[in-house]
Every structure is written in C-alpha cells, then in structure tokens.
PDB file of C-alpha atoms and ligand atoms in Angstrom:
ATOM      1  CA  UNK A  64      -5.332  14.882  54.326  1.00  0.00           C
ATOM      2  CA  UNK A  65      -3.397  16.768  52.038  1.00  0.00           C
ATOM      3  CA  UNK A  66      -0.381  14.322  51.800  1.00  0.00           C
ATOM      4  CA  UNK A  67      -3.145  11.712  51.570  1.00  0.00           C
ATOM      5  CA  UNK A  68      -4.675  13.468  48.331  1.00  0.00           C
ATOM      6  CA  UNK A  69      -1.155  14.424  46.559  1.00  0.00           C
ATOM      7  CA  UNK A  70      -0.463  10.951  46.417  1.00  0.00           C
ATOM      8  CA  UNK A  71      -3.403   9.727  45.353  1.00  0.00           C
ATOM      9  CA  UNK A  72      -3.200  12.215  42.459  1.00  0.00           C
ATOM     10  CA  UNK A  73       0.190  10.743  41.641  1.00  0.00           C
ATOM     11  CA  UNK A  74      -0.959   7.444  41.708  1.00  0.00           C
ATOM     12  CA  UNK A  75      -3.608   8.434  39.237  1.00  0.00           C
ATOM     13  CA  UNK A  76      -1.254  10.422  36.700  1.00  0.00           C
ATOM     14  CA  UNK A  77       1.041   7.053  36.675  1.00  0.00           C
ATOM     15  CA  UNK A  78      -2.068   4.973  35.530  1.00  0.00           C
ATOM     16  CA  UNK A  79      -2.940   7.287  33.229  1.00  0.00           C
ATOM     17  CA  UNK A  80       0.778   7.958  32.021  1.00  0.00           C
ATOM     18  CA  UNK A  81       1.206   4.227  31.854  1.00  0.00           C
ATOM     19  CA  UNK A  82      -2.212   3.120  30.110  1.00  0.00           C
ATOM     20  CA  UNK A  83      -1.317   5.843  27.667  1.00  0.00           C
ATOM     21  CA  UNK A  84       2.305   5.069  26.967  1.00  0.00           C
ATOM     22  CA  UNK A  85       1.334   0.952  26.446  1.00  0.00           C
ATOM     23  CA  UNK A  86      -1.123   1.734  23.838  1.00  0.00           C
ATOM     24  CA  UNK A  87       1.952   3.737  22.265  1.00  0.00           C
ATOM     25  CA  UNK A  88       4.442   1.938  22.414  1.00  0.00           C
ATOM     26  CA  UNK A  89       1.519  -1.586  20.272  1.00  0.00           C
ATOM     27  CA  UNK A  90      -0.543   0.365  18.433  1.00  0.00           C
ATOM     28  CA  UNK A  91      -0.588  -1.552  15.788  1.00  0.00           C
ATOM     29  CA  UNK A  92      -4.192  -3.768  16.813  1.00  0.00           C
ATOM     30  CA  UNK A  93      -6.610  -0.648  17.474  1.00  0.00           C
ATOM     31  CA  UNK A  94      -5.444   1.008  14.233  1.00  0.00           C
ATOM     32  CA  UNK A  95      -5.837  -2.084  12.308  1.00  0.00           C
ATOM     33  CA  UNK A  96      -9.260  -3.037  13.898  1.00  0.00           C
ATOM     34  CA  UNK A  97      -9.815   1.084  13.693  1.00  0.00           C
ATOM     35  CA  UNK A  98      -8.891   0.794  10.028  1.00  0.00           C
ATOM     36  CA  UNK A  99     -11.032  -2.408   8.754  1.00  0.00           C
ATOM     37  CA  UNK A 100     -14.180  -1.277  10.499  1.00  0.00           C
ATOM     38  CA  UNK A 101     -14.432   1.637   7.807  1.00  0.00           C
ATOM     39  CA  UNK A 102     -14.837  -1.263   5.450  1.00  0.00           C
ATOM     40  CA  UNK A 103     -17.859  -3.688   4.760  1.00  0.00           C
ATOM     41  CA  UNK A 104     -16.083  -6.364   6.326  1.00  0.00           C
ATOM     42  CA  UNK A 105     -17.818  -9.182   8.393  1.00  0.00           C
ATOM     43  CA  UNK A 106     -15.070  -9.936  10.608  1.00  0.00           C
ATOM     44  CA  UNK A 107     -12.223  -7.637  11.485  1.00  0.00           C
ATOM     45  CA  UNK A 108     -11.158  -9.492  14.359  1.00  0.00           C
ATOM     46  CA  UNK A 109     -10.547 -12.601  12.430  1.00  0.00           C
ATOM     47  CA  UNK A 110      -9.172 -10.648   9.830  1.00  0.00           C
ATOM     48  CA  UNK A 111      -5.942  -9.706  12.296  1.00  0.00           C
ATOM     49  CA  UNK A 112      -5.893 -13.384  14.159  1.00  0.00           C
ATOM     50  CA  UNK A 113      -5.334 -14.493  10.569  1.00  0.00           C
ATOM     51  CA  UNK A 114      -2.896 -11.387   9.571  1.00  0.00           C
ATOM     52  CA  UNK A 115      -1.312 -11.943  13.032  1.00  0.00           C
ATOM     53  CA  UNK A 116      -0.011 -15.751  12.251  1.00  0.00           C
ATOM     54  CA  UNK A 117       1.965 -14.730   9.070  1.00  0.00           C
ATOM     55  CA  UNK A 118       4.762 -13.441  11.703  1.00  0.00           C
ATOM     56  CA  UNK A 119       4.009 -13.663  15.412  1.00  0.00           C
ATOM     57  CA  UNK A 120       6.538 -16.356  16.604  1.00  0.00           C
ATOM     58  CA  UNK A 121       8.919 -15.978  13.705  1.00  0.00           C
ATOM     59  CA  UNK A 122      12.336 -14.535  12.990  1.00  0.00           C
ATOM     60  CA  UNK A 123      11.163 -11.459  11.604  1.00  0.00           C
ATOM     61  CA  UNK A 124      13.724 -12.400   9.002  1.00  0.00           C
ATOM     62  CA  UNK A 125      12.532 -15.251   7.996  1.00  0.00           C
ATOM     63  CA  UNK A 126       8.825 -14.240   7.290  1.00  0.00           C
ATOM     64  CA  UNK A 127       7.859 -15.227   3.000  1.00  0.00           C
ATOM     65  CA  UNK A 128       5.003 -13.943   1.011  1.00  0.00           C
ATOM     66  CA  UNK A 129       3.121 -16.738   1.149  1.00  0.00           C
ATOM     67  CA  UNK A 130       2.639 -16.710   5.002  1.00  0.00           C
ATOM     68  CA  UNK A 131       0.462 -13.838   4.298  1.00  0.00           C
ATOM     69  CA  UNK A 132      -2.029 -16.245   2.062  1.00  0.00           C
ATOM     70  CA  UNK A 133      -4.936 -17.294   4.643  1.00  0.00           C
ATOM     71  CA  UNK A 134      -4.876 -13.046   5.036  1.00  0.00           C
ATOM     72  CA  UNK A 135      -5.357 -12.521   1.329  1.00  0.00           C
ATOM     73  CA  UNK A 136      -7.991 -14.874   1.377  1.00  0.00           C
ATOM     74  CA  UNK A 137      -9.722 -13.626   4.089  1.00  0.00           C
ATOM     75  CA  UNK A 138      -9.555 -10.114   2.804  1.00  0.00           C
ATOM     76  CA  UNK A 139     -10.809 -11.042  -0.463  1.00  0.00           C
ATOM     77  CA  UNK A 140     -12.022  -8.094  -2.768  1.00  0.00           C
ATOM     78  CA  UNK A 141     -14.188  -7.262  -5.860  1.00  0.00           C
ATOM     79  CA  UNK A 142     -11.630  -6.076  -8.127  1.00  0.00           C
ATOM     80  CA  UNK A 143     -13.290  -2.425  -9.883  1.00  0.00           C
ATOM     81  CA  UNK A 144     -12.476  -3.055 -13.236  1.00  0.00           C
ATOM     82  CA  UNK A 145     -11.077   0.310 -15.786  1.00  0.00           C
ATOM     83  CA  UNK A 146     -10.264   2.104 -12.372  1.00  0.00           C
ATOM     84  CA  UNK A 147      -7.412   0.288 -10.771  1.00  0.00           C
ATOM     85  CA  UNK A 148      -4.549   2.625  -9.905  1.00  0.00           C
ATOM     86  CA  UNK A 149      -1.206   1.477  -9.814  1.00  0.00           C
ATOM     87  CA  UNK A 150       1.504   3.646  -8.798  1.00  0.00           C
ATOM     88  CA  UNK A 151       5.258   4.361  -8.281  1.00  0.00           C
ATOM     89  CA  UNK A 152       7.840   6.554  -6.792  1.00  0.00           C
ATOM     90  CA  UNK A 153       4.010   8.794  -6.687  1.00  0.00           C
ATOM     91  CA  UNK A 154       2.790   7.734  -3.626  1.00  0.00           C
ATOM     92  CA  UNK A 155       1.543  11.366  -2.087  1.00  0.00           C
ATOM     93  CA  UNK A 156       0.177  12.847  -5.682  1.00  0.00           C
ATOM     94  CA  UNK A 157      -1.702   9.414  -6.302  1.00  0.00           C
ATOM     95  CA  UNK A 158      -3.433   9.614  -2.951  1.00  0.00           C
ATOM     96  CA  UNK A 159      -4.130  12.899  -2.503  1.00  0.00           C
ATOM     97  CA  UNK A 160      -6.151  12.256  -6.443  1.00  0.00           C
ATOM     98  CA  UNK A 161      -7.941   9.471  -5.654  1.00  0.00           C
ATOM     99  CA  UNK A 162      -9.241  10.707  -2.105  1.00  0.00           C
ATOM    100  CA  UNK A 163     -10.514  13.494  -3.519  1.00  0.00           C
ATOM    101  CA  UNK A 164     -12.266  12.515  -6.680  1.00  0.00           C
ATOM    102  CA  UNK A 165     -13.513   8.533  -6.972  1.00  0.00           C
ATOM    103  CA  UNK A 166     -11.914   7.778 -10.367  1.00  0.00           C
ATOM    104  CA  UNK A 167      -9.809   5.023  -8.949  1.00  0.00           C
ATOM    105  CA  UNK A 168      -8.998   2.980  -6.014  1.00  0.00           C
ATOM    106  CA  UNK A 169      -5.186   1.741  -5.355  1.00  0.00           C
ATOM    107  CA  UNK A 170      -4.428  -1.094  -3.058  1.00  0.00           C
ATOM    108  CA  UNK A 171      -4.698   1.745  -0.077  1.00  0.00           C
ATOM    109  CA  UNK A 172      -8.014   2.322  -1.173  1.00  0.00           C
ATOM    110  CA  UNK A 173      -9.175  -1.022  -0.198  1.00  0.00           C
ATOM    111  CA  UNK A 174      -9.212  -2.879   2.953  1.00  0.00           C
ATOM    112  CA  UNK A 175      -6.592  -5.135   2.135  1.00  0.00           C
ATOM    113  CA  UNK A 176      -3.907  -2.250   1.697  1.00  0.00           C
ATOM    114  CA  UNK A 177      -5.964   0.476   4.185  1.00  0.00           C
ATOM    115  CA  UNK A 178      -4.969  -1.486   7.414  1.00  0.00           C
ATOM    116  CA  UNK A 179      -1.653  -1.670   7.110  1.00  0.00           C
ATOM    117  CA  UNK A 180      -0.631   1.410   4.867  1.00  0.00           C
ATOM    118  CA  UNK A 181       2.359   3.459   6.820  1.00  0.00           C
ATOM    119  CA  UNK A 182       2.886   1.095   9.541  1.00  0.00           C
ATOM    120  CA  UNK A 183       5.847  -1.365  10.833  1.00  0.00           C
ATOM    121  CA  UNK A 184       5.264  -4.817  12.641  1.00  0.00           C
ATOM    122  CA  UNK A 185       6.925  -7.901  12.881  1.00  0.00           C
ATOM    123  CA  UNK A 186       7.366 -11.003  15.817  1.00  0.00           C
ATOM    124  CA  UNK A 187      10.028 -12.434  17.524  1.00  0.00           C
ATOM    125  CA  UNK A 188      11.024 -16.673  17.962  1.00  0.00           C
ATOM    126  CA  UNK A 189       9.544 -17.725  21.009  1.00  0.00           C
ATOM    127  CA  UNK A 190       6.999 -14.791  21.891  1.00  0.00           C
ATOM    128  CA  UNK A 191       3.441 -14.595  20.764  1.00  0.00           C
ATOM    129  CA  UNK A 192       3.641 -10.688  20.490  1.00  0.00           C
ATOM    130  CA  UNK A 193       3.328  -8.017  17.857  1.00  0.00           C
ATOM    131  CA  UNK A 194       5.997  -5.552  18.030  1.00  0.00           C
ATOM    132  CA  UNK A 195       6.280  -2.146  16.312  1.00  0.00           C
ATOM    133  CA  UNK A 196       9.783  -1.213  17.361  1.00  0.00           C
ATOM    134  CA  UNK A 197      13.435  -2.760  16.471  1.00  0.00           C
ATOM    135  CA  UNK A 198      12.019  -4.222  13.811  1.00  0.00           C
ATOM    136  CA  UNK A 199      14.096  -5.002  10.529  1.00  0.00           C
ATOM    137  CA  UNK A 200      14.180  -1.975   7.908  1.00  0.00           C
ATOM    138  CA  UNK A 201      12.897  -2.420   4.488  1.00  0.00           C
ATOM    139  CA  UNK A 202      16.388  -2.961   3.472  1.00  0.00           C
ATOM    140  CA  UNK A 203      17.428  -5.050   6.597  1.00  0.00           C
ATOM    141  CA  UNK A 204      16.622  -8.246   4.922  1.00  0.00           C
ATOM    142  CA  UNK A 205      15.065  -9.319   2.405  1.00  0.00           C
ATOM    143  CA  UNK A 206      12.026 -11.515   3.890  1.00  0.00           C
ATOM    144  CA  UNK A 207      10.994  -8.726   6.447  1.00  0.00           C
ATOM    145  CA  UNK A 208       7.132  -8.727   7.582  1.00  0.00           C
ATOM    146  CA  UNK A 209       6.401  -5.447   6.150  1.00  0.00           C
ATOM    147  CA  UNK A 210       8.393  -6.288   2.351  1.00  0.00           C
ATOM    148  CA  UNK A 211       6.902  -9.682   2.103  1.00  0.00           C
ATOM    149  CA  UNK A 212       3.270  -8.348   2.898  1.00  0.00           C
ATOM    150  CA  UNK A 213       3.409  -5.674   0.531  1.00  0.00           C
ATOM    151  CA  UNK A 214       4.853  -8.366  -2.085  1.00  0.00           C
ATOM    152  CA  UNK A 215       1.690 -10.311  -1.651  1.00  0.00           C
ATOM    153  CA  UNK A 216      -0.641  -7.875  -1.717  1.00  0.00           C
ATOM    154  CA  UNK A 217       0.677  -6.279  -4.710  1.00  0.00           C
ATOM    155  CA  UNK A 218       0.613  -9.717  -6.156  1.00  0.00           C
ATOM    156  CA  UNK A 219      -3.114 -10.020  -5.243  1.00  0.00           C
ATOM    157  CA  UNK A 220      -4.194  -6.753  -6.376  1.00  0.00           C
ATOM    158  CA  UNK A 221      -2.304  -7.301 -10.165  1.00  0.00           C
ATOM    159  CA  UNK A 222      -3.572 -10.644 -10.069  1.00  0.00           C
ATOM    160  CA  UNK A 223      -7.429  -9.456 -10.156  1.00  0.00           C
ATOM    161  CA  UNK A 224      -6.751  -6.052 -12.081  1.00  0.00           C
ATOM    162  CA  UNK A 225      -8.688  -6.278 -15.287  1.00  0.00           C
ATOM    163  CA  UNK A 226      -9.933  -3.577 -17.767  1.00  0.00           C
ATOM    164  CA  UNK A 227      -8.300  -0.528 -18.714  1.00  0.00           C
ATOM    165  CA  UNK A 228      -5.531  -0.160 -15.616  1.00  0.00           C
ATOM    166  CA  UNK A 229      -3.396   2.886 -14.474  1.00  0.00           C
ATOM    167  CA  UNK A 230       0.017   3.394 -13.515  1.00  0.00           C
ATOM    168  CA  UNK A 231       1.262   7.020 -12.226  1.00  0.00           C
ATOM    169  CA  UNK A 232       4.603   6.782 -12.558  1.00  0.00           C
ATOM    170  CA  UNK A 233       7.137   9.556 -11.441  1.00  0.00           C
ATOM    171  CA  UNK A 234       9.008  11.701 -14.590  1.00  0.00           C
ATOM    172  CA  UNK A 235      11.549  13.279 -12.285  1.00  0.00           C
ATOM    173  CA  UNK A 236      13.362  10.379 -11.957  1.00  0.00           C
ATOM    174  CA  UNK A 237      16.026   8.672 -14.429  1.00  0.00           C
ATOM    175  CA  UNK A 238      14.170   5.716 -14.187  1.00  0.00           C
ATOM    176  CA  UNK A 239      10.409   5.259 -13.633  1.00  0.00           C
ATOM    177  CA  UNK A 240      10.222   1.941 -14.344  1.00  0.00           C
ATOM    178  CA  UNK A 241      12.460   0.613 -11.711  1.00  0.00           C
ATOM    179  CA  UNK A 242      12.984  -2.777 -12.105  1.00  0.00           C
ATOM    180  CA  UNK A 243      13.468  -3.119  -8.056  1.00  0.00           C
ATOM    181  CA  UNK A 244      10.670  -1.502  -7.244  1.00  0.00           C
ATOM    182  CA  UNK A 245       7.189  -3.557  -6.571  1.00  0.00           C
ATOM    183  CA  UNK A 246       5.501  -2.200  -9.079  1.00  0.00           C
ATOM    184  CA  UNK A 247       7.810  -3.610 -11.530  1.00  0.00           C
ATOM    185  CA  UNK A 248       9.119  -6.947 -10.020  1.00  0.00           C
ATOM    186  CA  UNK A 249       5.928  -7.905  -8.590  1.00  0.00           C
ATOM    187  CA  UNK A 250       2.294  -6.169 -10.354  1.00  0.00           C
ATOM    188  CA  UNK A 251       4.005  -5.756 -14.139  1.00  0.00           C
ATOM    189  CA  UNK A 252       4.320  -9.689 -14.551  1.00  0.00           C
ATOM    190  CA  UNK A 253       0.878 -10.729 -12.088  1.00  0.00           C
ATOM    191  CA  UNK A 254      -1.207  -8.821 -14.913  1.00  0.00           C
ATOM    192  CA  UNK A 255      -3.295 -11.413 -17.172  1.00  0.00           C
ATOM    193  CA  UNK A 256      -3.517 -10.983 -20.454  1.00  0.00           C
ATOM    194  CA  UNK A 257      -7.141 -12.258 -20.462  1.00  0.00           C
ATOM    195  CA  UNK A 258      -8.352  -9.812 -17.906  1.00  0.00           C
ATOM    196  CA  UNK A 259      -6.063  -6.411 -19.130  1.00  0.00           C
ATOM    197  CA  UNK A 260      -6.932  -4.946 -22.147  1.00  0.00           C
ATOM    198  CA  UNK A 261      -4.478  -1.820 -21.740  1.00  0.00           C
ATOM    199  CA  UNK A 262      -2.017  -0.280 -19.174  1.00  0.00           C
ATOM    200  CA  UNK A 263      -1.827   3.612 -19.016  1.00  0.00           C
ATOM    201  CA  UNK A 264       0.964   5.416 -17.729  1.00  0.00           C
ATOM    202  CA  UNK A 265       0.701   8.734 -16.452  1.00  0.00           C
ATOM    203  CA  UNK A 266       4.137   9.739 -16.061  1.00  0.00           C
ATOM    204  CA  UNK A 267       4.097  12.572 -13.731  1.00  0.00           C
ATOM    205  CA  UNK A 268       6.180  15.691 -14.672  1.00  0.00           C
ATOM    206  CA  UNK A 269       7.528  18.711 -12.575  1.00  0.00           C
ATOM    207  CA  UNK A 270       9.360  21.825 -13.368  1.00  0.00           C
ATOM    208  CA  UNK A 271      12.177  20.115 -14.280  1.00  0.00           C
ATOM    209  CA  UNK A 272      11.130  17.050 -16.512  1.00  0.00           C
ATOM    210  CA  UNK A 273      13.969  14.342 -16.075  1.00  0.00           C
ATOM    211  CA  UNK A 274      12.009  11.430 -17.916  1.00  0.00           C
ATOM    212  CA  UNK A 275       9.615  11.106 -20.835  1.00  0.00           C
ATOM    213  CA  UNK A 276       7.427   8.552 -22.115  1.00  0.00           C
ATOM    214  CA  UNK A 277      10.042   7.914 -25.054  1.00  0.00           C
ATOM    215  CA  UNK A 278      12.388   6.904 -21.557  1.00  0.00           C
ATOM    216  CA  UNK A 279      14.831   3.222 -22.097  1.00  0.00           C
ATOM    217  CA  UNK A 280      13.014   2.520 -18.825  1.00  0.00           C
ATOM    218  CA  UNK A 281       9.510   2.127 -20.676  1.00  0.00           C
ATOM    219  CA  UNK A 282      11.041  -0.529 -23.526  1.00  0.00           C
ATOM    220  CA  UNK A 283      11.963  -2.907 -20.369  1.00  0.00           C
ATOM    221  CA  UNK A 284       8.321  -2.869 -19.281  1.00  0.00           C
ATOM    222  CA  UNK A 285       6.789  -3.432 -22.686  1.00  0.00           C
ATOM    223  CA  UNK A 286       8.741  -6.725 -22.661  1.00  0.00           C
ATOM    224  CA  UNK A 287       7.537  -7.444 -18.947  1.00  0.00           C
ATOM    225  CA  UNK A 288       3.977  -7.157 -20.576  1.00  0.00           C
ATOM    226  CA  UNK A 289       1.928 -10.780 -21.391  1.00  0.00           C
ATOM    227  CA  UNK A 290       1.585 -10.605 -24.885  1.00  0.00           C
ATOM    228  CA  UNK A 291      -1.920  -9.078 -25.508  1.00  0.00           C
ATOM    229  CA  UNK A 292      -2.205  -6.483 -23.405  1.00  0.00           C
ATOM    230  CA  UNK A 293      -1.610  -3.092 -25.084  1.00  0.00           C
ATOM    231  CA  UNK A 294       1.006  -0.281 -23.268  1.00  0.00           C
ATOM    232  CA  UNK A 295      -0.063   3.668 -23.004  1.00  0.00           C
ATOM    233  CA  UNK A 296       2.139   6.750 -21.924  1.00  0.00           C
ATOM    234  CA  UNK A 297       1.192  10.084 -21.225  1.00  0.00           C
ATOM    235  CA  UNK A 298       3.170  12.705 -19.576  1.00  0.00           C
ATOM    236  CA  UNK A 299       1.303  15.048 -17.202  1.00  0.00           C
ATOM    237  CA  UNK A 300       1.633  17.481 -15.368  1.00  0.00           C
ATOM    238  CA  UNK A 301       1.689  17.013 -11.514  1.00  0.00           C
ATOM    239  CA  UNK A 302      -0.287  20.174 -11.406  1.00  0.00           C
ATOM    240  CA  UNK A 303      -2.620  19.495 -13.871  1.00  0.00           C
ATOM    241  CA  UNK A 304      -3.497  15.648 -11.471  1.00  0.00           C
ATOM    242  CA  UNK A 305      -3.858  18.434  -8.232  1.00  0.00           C
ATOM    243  CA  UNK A 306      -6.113  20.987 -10.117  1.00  0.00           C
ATOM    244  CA  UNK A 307      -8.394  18.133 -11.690  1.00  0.00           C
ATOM    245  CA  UNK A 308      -8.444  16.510  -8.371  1.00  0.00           C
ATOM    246  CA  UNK A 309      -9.888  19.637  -6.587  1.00  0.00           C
ATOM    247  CA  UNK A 310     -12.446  20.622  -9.338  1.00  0.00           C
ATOM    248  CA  UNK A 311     -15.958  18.921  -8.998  1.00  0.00           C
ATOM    249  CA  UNK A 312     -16.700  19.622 -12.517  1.00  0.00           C
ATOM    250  CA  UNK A 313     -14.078  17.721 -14.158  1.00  0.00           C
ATOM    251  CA  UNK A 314     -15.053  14.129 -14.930  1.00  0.00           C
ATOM    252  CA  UNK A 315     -12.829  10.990 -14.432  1.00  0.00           C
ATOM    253  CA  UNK A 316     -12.161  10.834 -18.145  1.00  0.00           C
ATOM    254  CA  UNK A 317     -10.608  14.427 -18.937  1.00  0.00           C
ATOM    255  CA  UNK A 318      -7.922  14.783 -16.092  1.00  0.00           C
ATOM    256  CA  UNK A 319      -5.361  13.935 -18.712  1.00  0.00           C
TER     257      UNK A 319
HETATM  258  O1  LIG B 666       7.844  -0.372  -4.827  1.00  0.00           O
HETATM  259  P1  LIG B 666       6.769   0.420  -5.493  1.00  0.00           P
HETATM  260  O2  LIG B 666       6.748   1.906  -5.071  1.00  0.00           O
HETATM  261  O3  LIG B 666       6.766   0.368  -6.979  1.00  0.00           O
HETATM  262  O4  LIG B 666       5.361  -0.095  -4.991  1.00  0.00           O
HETATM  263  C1  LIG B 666       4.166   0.481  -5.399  1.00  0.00           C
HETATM  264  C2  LIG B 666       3.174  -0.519  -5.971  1.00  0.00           C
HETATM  265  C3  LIG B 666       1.791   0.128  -6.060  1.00  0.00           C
HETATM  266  O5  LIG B 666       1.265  -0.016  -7.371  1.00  0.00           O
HETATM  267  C4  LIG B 666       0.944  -0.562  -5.004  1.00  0.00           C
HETATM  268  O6  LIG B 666      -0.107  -1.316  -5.579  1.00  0.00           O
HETATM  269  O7  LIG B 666       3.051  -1.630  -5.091  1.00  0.00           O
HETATM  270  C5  LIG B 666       1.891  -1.523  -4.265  1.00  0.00           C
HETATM  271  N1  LIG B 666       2.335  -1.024  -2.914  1.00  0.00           N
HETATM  272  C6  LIG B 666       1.449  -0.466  -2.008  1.00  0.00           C
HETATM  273  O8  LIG B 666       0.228  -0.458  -2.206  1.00  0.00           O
HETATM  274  C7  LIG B 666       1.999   0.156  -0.854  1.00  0.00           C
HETATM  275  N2  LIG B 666       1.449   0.888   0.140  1.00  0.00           N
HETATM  276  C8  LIG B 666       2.433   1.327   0.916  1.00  0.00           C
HETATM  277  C9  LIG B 666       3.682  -1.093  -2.589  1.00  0.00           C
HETATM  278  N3  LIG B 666       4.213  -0.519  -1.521  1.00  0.00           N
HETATM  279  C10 LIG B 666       3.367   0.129  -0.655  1.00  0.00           C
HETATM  280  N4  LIG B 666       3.592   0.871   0.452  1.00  0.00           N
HETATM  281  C11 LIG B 666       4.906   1.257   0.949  1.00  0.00           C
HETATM  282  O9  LIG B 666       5.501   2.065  -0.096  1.00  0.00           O
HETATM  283  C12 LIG B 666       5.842   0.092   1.148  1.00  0.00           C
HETATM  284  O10 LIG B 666       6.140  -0.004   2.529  1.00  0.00           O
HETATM  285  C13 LIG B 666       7.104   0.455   0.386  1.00  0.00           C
HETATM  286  O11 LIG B 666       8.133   0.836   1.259  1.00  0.00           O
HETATM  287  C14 LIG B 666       6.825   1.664  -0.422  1.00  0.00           C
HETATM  288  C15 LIG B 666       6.965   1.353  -1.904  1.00  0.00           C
HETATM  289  O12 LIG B 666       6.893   2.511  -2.650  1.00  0.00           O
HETATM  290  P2  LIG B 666       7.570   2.756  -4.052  1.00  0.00           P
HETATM  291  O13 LIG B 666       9.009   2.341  -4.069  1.00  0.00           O
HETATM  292  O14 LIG B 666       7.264   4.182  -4.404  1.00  0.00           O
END
C-alpha cells in the first residue's frame, strides 16, 4: 500500500508540474484575455482571434503593420482629448505618473496598448500556434510581430490624439528626439493639424542634465510638425513628476 500511494503521489506532482510548466512556457492568451477584461470591452475573445491572425502562420519576419488593422479596429477607442501622453526613452517615470494620478492616459493606459505591454509573441509558417520563445528580437528584423504592432498602434493612437498633447521626453540623453525611435518616426508625423492645437514636451532632467529644451534634436521635430500645430518645451525635474505624482493635493495642471 505504501508503494501503491508513493506513486500515485508522483503521478500527481507530474500533472501538476506539467499543467504548470505548459501555461509557462504560452502565457501569452490568459494574460491577454486577463488584461482586456479590466477594460469595458464587449468581446475579449474576439479581440485575440482577431490579434491572433496578424501573425499565427507567418514568418515571424515577414509580419507588416497593417496585418494588425482588423485588431485596431476592433479595439477601437475614444481618444481623451488635452490628456494624451506620449512618451520616450521615459517609459518607467511616465507610468509610474499616470498610475498614480489620472492626468493622462498613454497607449498602456488603454486597452489597445494594456494587453500587450512587456510581452513577446510571434508564429511560425505552417503552425497555427502562438509562441513566446525564439522569437526574433526587436532588432532581429525589421517586420517582427512585436515592432510592427507597436508601429500600428502608435500610428492609431497619434492618429486620434487631439487637444493639447504631451510628450515626456528623456534630458539625459544627447538626443531626445530620436529620429529612430517610434515616437519620432511613427506618432510626430500621424498628428493632424486639425485635431492638435499644441504639443508639450516635458523633457525630463536628472542630476546630471545632458539635454535642454534649446537641444538640435528639438529643431528636427518642429519641422516633423503639420504646419498649425504649435511646439512647447519645458524641462523638469524627474523628481519634481515623482513628488507631484504622490501628492493628492496637487492638481493635473501645476505638476510642471
Ligand atoms: O520608440 P519609442 O520609445 O519612442 O516609443 C514610444 C512611443 C510612445 O509615445 C507610445 O505611444 O510609442 C508608443 N509605444 C508604446 O506605447 C509602447 N509600449 C511598450 C512604443 N513602444 C512601446 N513599448 C515598448 O517600448 C516597445 O516594445 C519598444 O521596444 C519600446 C520603445 O520604447 P522607446 O524607445 O523608449
């Protein structure tokens, strides 16, 4: 009897060990079903059939922007006009802001960018899976699953901006307006001139300040700019975006 229950308990750990080790090794459904359900949205499940066909079945080489259209749609959002945030090279101060006070939303603050944000998928010819290993690097090629969906979203989420619009940019760099980077080969040019009165950089400084407003970088994305729609710089510091962040009584408008 005691063999007889050993094994049995062995038999059980493997399940366990196995059922546990599967989820790990595809996580990528549950979080993004996990993800969308914090959201108002009708149908999550549709949502990732629809995000799903952009790659499954693909070279995950060969994957463009505009596979990722029928998600877009599907994932359509009310744009919140004067508080879009727009960032660069600032990706922990921005978020650690805007979760704590409700100023402004980024693309990670909406569905569209929530369910994906921090994760790595792609397909493979001739298999109907999603895989979240040995997939191509950011820098791997160009038309990678991950690149080409943040491409698109980006695109979607300058496309709709409108109002007064933010950009945290980051001041301990040489260059904060990076002309490889999405936000300025992608969002700078998708902003209409009929829906963007101004953009506002907040160019985020540290002890050491490498960058300021008056930076070369800055003249290249005035000239990226549709004519009409005004250009802001303010440098602050990173300290000064963590205390107003964590103080209830400061409002939205006097953080900087
Ligand atoms: O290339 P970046 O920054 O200029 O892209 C940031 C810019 C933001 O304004 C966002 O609206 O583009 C959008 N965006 C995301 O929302 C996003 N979430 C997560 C772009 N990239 C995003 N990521 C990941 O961060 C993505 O996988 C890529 O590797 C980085 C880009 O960061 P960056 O170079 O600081």
């Amino acid at each position: 009897l005691g063999v007889l229950a050993v094994l049995l308990l062995i038999v059980i750990l493997a399940v366990v060990l196995g059922l546990t080790l599967r989820e790990d090794s595809n996580d990528l459904k549950p979080t993004f079903l996990n993800r969308c359900q914090q959201f108002q949205v009708k149908n999550c499940q549709h949502a990732w059939e629809v995000f799903q066909q952009a790659y499954v079945d693909k070279d995950p080489c060969n994957v463009s922007m505009e596979a990722y259209d029928p998600f877009i749609e599907a994932t359509s959002f009310t744009p919140s006009c004067n508080r879009m945030m727009f960032w660069s090279k600032t990706k922990d101060v921005v978020h650690e802001f805007t979760e704590k006070k409700e100023c402004f939303q980024t693309l990670e603050d909406t569905v569209l960018g929530s369910v994906l944000d921090g994760l790595t998928w792609c397909g493979k010819k001739g298999s109907s899976e999603t895989f979240t290993t040995g997939c191509p690097r950011w820098t791997d090629c160009i038309n990678n699953p991950v690149r080409s969906f943040w491409n698109r979203a980006s695109a979607a989420f300058a496309n709709v901006a409108c109002g007064n619009i933010t950009a945290m940019l980051n001041g301990s760099i040489a260059t904060p307006f990076d002309s490889s980077s999405i936000f300025a080969s992608i969002e700078v040019g998708n902003l209409k001139s009929d829906k963007v009165n101004n953009l506002n950089v907040v160019l985020v400084t540290q002890k050491n300040v490498v960058s300021n407003c008056t930076n070369q970088s800055f003249e290249n994305l005035k000239s990226k700019l549709a004519e009409g729609i005004k250009f802001n710089c303010k440098e602050v510091p990173e300290t000064q975006i963590q205390e107003c962040g964590s103080d209830p009584e400061k409002a939205c408008g006097s953080c900087w």
